[in-house]
Amino acid sequence: FFFDQFILFVLFLPWDTLLKRLSSKTELTVVYDEHCYFCARSLYLFKILDLHSAMTFESQHTVPDGYKDREGVNLDDAMYVFEGGKTYKGYYAFSRLLENLGPFTILSKVMNLSPVEMVGTRVYQYIADNRSRYFTCSVDIHE
């Protein structure tokens, strides 16, 4: 009869402490296009949820040379996540970011299932190719 009270009590749990305990402390470097507002907005949630400050966000113009020189890396093409010697591009970068945030590891595992991965990579590529057409990607400032 009083089920709604349980929901009220759950609101008082220390969710930030729980997230911090479940999240990984693995350091990741995220490289994105700072002129693309769609990219910046999509990464804002990850920045908020990174309670260990394990993620470093770099624009593609200020990224250290060690990341630019890696084979197969084209920073104008997609968002990248670098973890030590490993490189994750586009859809797989988002999957790696979710994996680093403890409670979202399950979602990351689902994203890596073959049918979901097939659709997800196509959707990411479509959005990346058409971001200036469908989304406000940047604002031109004329002086």
mmCIF file of C-alpha atoms in Angstrom:
data_model
loop_
_atom_site.group_PDB
_atom_site.id
_atom_site.type_symbol
_atom_site.label_atom_id
_atom_site.label_comp_id
_atom_site.label_asym_id
_atom_site.label_seq_id
_atom_site.Cartn_x
_atom_site.Cartn_y
_atom_site.Cartn_z
ATOM 1 C CA PHE A 1 0.000 0.000 0.000
ATOM 2 C CA PHE A 2 2.912 2.331 0.633
ATOM 3 C CA PHE A 3 5.174 1.384 -2.272
ATOM 4 C CA ASP A 4 5.763 5.021 -3.197
ATOM 5 C CA GLN A 5 7.578 5.536 0.113
ATOM 6 C CA PHE A 6 10.331 3.133 -0.975
ATOM 7 C CA ILE A 7 10.941 5.274 -4.041
ATOM 8 C CA LEU A 8 11.208 8.316 -1.801
ATOM 9 C CA PHE A 9 13.742 6.569 0.453
ATOM 10 C CA VAL A 10 15.855 5.506 -2.547
ATOM 11 C CA LEU A 11 16.237 9.174 -3.453
ATOM 12 C CA PHE A 12 18.210 9.702 -0.243
ATOM 13 C CA LEU A 13 20.872 7.096 -1.061
ATOM 14 C CA PRO A 14 24.385 8.476 -1.720
ATOM 15 C CA TRP A 15 24.369 7.804 -5.470
ATOM 16 C CA ASP A 16 27.595 9.744 -6.091
ATOM 17 C CA THR A 17 29.486 7.565 -3.598
ATOM 18 C CA LEU A 18 28.079 4.416 -5.171
ATOM 19 C CA LEU A 19 29.050 5.579 -8.668
ATOM 20 C CA LYS A 20 32.546 6.466 -7.477
ATOM 21 C CA ARG A 21 33.051 3.006 -5.951
ATOM 22 C CA LEU A 22 31.843 1.218 -9.079
ATOM 23 C CA SER A 23 33.702 3.369 -11.616
ATOM 24 C CA SER A 24 37.099 2.481 -12.974
ATOM 25 C CA LYS A 25 40.191 4.576 -12.297
ATOM 26 C CA THR A 26 41.662 3.723 -15.708
ATOM 27 C CA GLU A 27 42.983 6.882 -17.331
ATOM 28 C CA LEU A 28 41.485 7.664 -20.709
ATOM 29 C CA THR A 29 42.221 10.497 -23.115
ATOM 30 C CA VAL A 30 39.219 11.616 -25.158
ATOM 31 C CA VAL A 31 39.907 13.573 -28.343
ATOM 32 C CA TYR A 32 37.003 15.376 -29.998
ATOM 33 C CA ASP A 33 36.273 18.263 -32.349
ATOM 34 C CA GLU A 34 35.871 21.341 -30.158
ATOM 35 C CA HIS A 35 34.152 23.246 -32.962
ATOM 36 C CA CYS A 36 31.364 20.666 -33.104
ATOM 37 C CA TYR A 37 28.785 21.552 -30.466
ATOM 38 C CA PHE A 38 27.032 18.212 -30.998
ATOM 39 C CA CYS A 39 30.266 16.381 -30.076
ATOM 40 C CA ALA A 40 30.866 18.557 -27.036
ATOM 41 C CA ARG A 41 27.299 18.133 -25.776
ATOM 42 C CA SER A 42 27.414 14.359 -26.169
ATOM 43 C CA LEU A 43 30.601 14.178 -24.069
ATOM 44 C CA TYR A 44 29.378 16.535 -21.346
ATOM 45 C CA LEU A 45 27.557 13.746 -19.492
ATOM 46 C CA PHE A 46 30.750 11.668 -19.364
ATOM 47 C CA LYS A 47 32.633 14.617 -17.921
ATOM 48 C CA ILE A 48 30.027 15.019 -15.172
ATOM 49 C CA LEU A 49 29.954 11.304 -14.318
ATOM 50 C CA ASP A 50 33.756 10.981 -14.188
ATOM 51 C CA LEU A 51 34.101 11.265 -10.423
ATOM 52 C CA HIS A 52 37.715 9.983 -10.368
ATOM 53 C CA SER A 53 38.855 12.580 -12.935
ATOM 54 C CA ALA A 54 40.277 9.666 -14.911
ATOM 55 C CA MET A 55 39.173 11.070 -18.274
ATOM 56 C CA THR A 56 41.148 13.815 -19.958
ATOM 57 C CA PHE A 57 39.266 15.707 -22.660
ATOM 58 C CA GLU A 58 41.427 17.161 -25.428
ATOM 59 C CA SER A 59 40.384 19.040 -28.530
ATOM 60 C CA GLN A 60 41.748 17.759 -31.812
ATOM 61 C CA HIS A 61 43.874 20.908 -32.134
ATOM 62 C CA THR A 62 45.495 20.735 -28.683
ATOM 63 C CA VAL A 63 46.048 16.981 -28.457
ATOM 64 C CA PRO A 64 49.671 15.931 -27.800
ATOM 65 C CA ASP A 65 51.641 14.779 -30.846
ATOM 66 C CA GLY A 66 51.934 11.226 -29.528
ATOM 67 C CA TYR A 67 48.252 10.657 -30.281
ATOM 68 C CA LYS A 68 48.231 12.353 -33.690
ATOM 69 C CA ASP A 69 51.054 10.196 -35.020
ATOM 70 C CA ARG A 70 49.381 6.842 -34.373
ATOM 71 C CA GLU A 71 48.624 4.694 -37.387
ATOM 72 C CA GLY A 72 45.036 4.854 -38.610
ATOM 73 C CA VAL A 73 44.157 7.948 -36.569
ATOM 74 C CA ASN A 74 42.408 10.756 -38.441
ATOM 75 C CA LEU A 75 41.157 13.242 -35.862
ATOM 76 C CA ASP A 76 38.894 15.005 -38.382
ATOM 77 C CA ASP A 77 37.029 11.766 -39.008
ATOM 78 C CA ALA A 78 35.652 10.777 -35.585
ATOM 79 C CA MET A 79 36.003 10.999 -31.841
ATOM 80 C CA TYR A 80 38.834 8.941 -30.329
ATOM 81 C CA VAL A 81 39.572 7.448 -26.926
ATOM 82 C CA PHE A 82 43.164 6.528 -26.087
ATOM 83 C CA GLU A 83 43.991 4.112 -23.293
ATOM 84 C CA GLY A 84 47.705 3.481 -23.042
ATOM 85 C CA GLY A 85 48.625 1.896 -26.372
ATOM 86 C CA LYS A 86 45.033 1.151 -27.377
ATOM 87 C CA THR A 87 42.966 3.361 -29.667
ATOM 88 C CA TYR A 88 39.172 3.372 -29.871
ATOM 89 C CA LYS A 89 37.377 5.209 -32.673
ATOM 90 C CA GLY A 90 33.805 6.492 -32.974
ATOM 91 C CA TYR A 91 31.208 4.009 -31.767
ATOM 92 C CA TYR A 92 33.838 1.924 -29.978
ATOM 93 C CA ALA A 93 35.091 5.040 -28.193
ATOM 94 C CA PHE A 94 31.631 5.629 -26.722
ATOM 95 C CA SER A 95 31.495 1.974 -25.719
ATOM 96 C CA ARG A 96 34.860 2.301 -23.947
ATOM 97 C CA LEU A 97 33.732 5.463 -22.132
ATOM 98 C CA LEU A 98 30.622 3.677 -20.854
ATOM 99 C CA GLU A 99 32.727 0.735 -19.730
ATOM 100 C CA ASN A 100 34.835 3.081 -17.610
ATOM 101 C CA LEU A 101 31.731 4.238 -15.728
ATOM 102 C CA GLY A 102 30.917 1.246 -13.496
ATOM 103 C CA PRO A 103 27.114 0.975 -13.642
ATOM 104 C CA PHE A 104 27.140 1.466 -17.413
ATOM 105 C CA THR A 105 29.491 -1.481 -18.051
ATOM 106 C CA ILE A 106 26.456 -3.634 -18.820
ATOM 107 C CA LEU A 107 25.355 -1.180 -21.503
ATOM 108 C CA SER A 108 28.875 -1.296 -22.947
ATOM 109 C CA LYS A 109 28.712 -5.101 -23.122
ATOM 110 C CA VAL A 110 25.360 -4.897 -24.921
ATOM 111 C CA MET A 111 26.850 -2.381 -27.367
ATOM 112 C CA ASN A 112 29.545 -4.937 -28.233
ATOM 113 C CA LEU A 113 27.039 -7.664 -29.193
ATOM 114 C CA SER A 114 27.210 -8.329 -32.922
ATOM 115 C CA PRO A 115 23.724 -7.106 -34.028
ATOM 116 C CA VAL A 116 23.830 -4.018 -31.814
ATOM 117 C CA GLU A 117 27.387 -3.249 -32.896
ATOM 118 C CA MET A 118 26.458 -3.550 -36.577
ATOM 119 C CA VAL A 119 23.583 -1.078 -36.235
ATOM 120 C CA GLY A 120 25.482 1.210 -33.820
ATOM 121 C CA THR A 121 28.507 1.632 -36.075
ATOM 122 C CA ARG A 122 26.273 2.523 -39.010
ATOM 123 C CA VAL A 123 24.277 5.019 -36.960
ATOM 124 C CA TYR A 124 27.469 6.620 -35.610
ATOM 125 C CA GLN A 125 28.959 6.866 -39.105
ATOM 126 C CA TYR A 126 25.747 8.380 -40.489
ATOM 127 C CA ILE A 127 25.654 11.003 -37.731
ATOM 128 C CA ALA A 128 29.368 11.768 -38.149
ATOM 129 C CA ASP A 129 29.004 12.164 -41.912
ATOM 130 C CA ASN A 130 25.873 14.338 -41.706
ATOM 131 C CA ARG A 131 26.369 16.226 -38.457
ATOM 132 C CA SER A 132 26.601 19.630 -40.133
ATOM 133 C CA ARG A 133 23.441 18.940 -42.135
ATOM 134 C CA TYR A 134 21.123 17.772 -39.325
ATOM 135 C CA PHE A 135 22.711 19.231 -36.195
ATOM 136 C CA THR A 136 24.119 22.593 -35.237
ATOM 137 C CA CYS A 137 27.745 21.697 -35.530
ATOM 138 C CA SER A 138 29.467 25.045 -35.414
ATOM 139 C CA VAL A 139 28.782 28.702 -35.687
ATOM 140 C CA ASP A 140 30.766 30.805 -38.110
ATOM 141 C CA ILE A 141 31.969 34.038 -36.582
ATOM 142 C CA HIS A 142 32.648 36.832 -39.060
ATOM 143 C CA GLU A 143 34.868 39.661 -37.977
#
